[in-house]
XYZ file of C-alpha atoms in Angstrom:
204
model
C -0.052 3.100 -18.202
C -1.493 -0.462 -17.695
C -4.818 0.944 -16.610
C -4.974 3.093 -19.625
C -4.347 0.172 -21.911
C -7.176 -1.639 -20.379
C -9.621 1.452 -20.306
C -9.011 2.446 -23.988
C -10.055 -1.036 -25.373
C -13.022 -1.013 -23.017
C -14.306 2.202 -24.608
C -13.728 0.791 -28.052
C -15.684 -2.332 -27.202
C -18.504 -0.251 -25.752
C -18.618 1.916 -28.902
C -18.630 -1.137 -31.096
C -21.651 -2.507 -29.201
C -23.438 0.843 -29.627
C -23.273 1.903 -25.952
C -21.238 3.941 -23.470
C -18.703 2.495 -21.070
C -21.083 2.853 -18.114
C -23.679 0.754 -20.046
C -21.033 -1.933 -20.712
C -20.252 -1.978 -16.992
C -23.928 -2.362 -16.247
C -24.201 -5.308 -18.555
C -21.048 -7.210 -17.738
C -20.127 -6.332 -14.243
C -22.492 -8.559 -12.177
C -21.315 -11.786 -13.843
C -17.637 -10.774 -14.031
C -17.512 -9.629 -10.497
C -19.491 -12.525 -9.173
C -17.158 -15.011 -10.857
C -14.279 -13.192 -9.361
C -15.256 -13.347 -5.663
C -17.882 -16.162 -5.283
C -16.756 -19.130 -3.364
C -14.665 -17.054 -0.953
C -11.724 -16.770 -3.512
C -10.852 -13.510 -1.633
C -9.829 -15.495 1.434
C -6.372 -16.135 -0.202
C -5.951 -12.603 -1.641
C -3.003 -10.396 -0.498
C -2.372 -6.791 -1.181
C -0.562 -7.684 -4.479
C -3.029 -10.263 -5.674
C -4.010 -9.710 -9.356
C -7.633 -10.572 -8.527
C -7.748 -8.041 -5.695
C -6.419 -5.371 -8.176
C -9.010 -6.406 -10.715
C -11.837 -6.202 -8.140
C -10.737 -2.710 -7.146
C -10.443 -1.410 -10.797
C -13.935 -2.822 -11.585
C -15.630 -1.167 -8.609
C -13.693 2.174 -9.109
C -14.386 2.433 -12.790
C -17.981 1.580 -12.841
C -20.829 3.872 -11.904
C -21.853 4.079 -8.272
C -25.227 2.496 -9.036
C -23.655 -0.362 -10.773
C -21.245 -0.929 -7.912
C -24.271 -0.804 -5.529
C -25.954 -3.531 -7.608
C -23.219 -6.012 -6.830
C -23.158 -5.449 -3.160
C -24.313 -9.099 -2.493
C -20.824 -10.093 -3.699
C -18.807 -7.026 -2.769
C -19.760 -6.705 0.877
C -18.713 -10.394 2.031
C -15.520 -9.613 0.036
C -14.806 -6.350 1.836
C -15.675 -7.841 5.188
C -13.323 -10.664 4.682
C -10.489 -8.358 3.635
C -11.243 -6.093 6.572
C -10.863 -8.625 9.229
C -8.383 -7.260 11.776
C -6.211 -10.404 11.433
C -5.599 -9.557 7.767
C -2.584 -7.718 6.461
C -2.557 -4.011 7.307
C -1.781 -2.795 3.731
C -4.600 -5.029 2.522
C -6.969 -3.542 4.942
C -5.877 -0.011 4.002
C -6.560 -0.621 0.272
C -9.907 -2.107 1.094
C -10.904 0.931 3.280
C -9.679 3.199 0.495
C -12.035 1.429 -1.940
C -14.919 1.577 0.625
C -14.438 5.320 1.121
C -14.358 5.796 -2.695
C -17.709 4.096 -2.959
C -19.268 6.024 -0.092
C -18.224 9.226 -1.685
C -20.000 8.448 -4.923
C -23.449 10.079 -4.897
C -25.218 7.433 -6.837
C -23.755 4.602 -4.724
C -24.713 6.610 -1.590
C -28.231 7.099 -2.668
C -28.954 3.437 -3.563
C -31.379 1.294 -1.704
C -28.810 -1.428 -1.754
C -26.648 0.530 0.605
C -29.491 1.002 2.978
C -29.795 -2.749 3.153
C -26.155 -3.298 3.836
C -25.311 -0.145 5.973
C -25.628 -1.885 9.394
C -23.429 -4.800 8.273
C -20.761 -2.367 6.962
C -20.868 -0.455 10.160
C -20.654 -3.457 12.576
C -18.634 -5.999 10.593
C -16.283 -3.750 8.775
C -15.675 -0.473 10.450
C -16.164 -0.875 14.271
C -13.414 -3.749 14.339
C -10.990 -1.426 12.706
C -11.486 1.344 15.223
C -9.913 -0.746 17.956
C -6.701 0.783 19.210
C -3.567 -1.150 18.378
C -0.083 0.026 18.694
C 2.041 1.240 15.764
C 1.805 3.748 12.853
C 0.204 1.213 10.461
C -2.583 0.646 12.961
C -3.053 4.439 13.348
C -3.491 4.696 9.662
C -6.110 1.918 9.729
C -8.130 3.762 12.459
C -7.966 7.012 10.489
C -9.125 5.329 7.404
C -11.984 3.498 9.181
C -13.161 6.874 10.724
C -13.211 8.366 7.349
C -15.484 5.688 6.138
C -17.598 5.770 9.173
C -18.007 9.537 8.954
C -19.186 9.266 5.386
C -21.598 6.435 6.250
C -23.119 8.206 9.172
C -23.745 11.409 7.219
C -25.747 9.502 4.525
C -28.711 8.718 6.868
C -28.450 5.084 5.761
C -28.002 3.964 9.330
C -31.234 3.978 11.254
C -30.904 5.811 14.634
C -32.092 2.635 16.323
C -29.304 0.590 14.798
C -26.717 3.105 15.990
C -28.185 3.189 19.580
C -28.351 -0.590 19.903
C -24.616 -0.912 19.197
C -23.592 1.999 21.467
C -22.354 -0.340 24.251
C -19.688 -1.539 21.919
C -19.115 1.522 19.819
C -18.898 4.281 22.554
C -15.734 3.013 24.103
C -14.107 2.884 20.653
C -15.143 6.460 19.911
C -13.941 7.697 23.342
C -10.436 6.116 22.710
C -10.449 7.835 19.322
C -10.432 11.177 21.145
C -6.964 10.334 22.634
C -5.580 9.167 19.199
C -2.216 10.478 18.309
C -3.518 11.610 14.714
C -5.299 14.947 14.768
C -7.669 13.946 11.994
C -8.725 10.807 13.810
C -9.565 12.842 16.889
C -11.458 15.306 14.863
C -13.547 12.484 13.048
C -14.158 10.713 16.476
C -15.558 13.962 17.849
C -17.973 14.174 14.803
C -19.044 10.572 14.992
C -19.509 10.766 18.813
C -21.728 13.795 18.408
C -23.905 11.751 15.960
C -23.998 8.743 18.336
C -25.134 11.109 21.133
C -27.890 12.462 18.876
C -28.884 8.852 18.063
C -29.128 7.999 21.694
C -31.172 11.033 22.505
C -33.616 10.106 19.715
C -33.813 6.497 20.975
C -33.495 6.789 24.710
C -34.471 3.210 25.328
């Protein structure tokens, strides 16, 4: 209900300006989002922080291309929130947002994602594949594998980049094959197959 009360005036504001909601996002999001996260404000966010909820809403409701255009601010924010030392529920919501973005066709097709794909892979996803005890950590691994599966299927990660990180990544993928969650095991198999293909194409 709260979201609806925010979305309806947004549509009215866009119409009053003679534009659609997406165009309004294109115009206003960079400044608004930058103001929200610059200076590392997200360091103090928790899963219930109002600013974190606002950041999620902005990135989920704008078009994928618009979200990709603010990756200079969004990637450091997500990397900070996905530090394994942060709260589990906070990381789960951050991984959910990342999966939402990677599933958007226009976000996935953007050149901005190509520029940041290696950082997303190495700084956000690999650290969250590490096995840790407990059901919450199991959900983190599954969410990270979902994101990794989407990212590796987009051809945004160069084979050379995948191959260069295999010494770190392969033990994580292999441990995923023994995970308690069947979906994590399935996704680990798929990612491991892609890693093997990358190694074959870059034998050095």
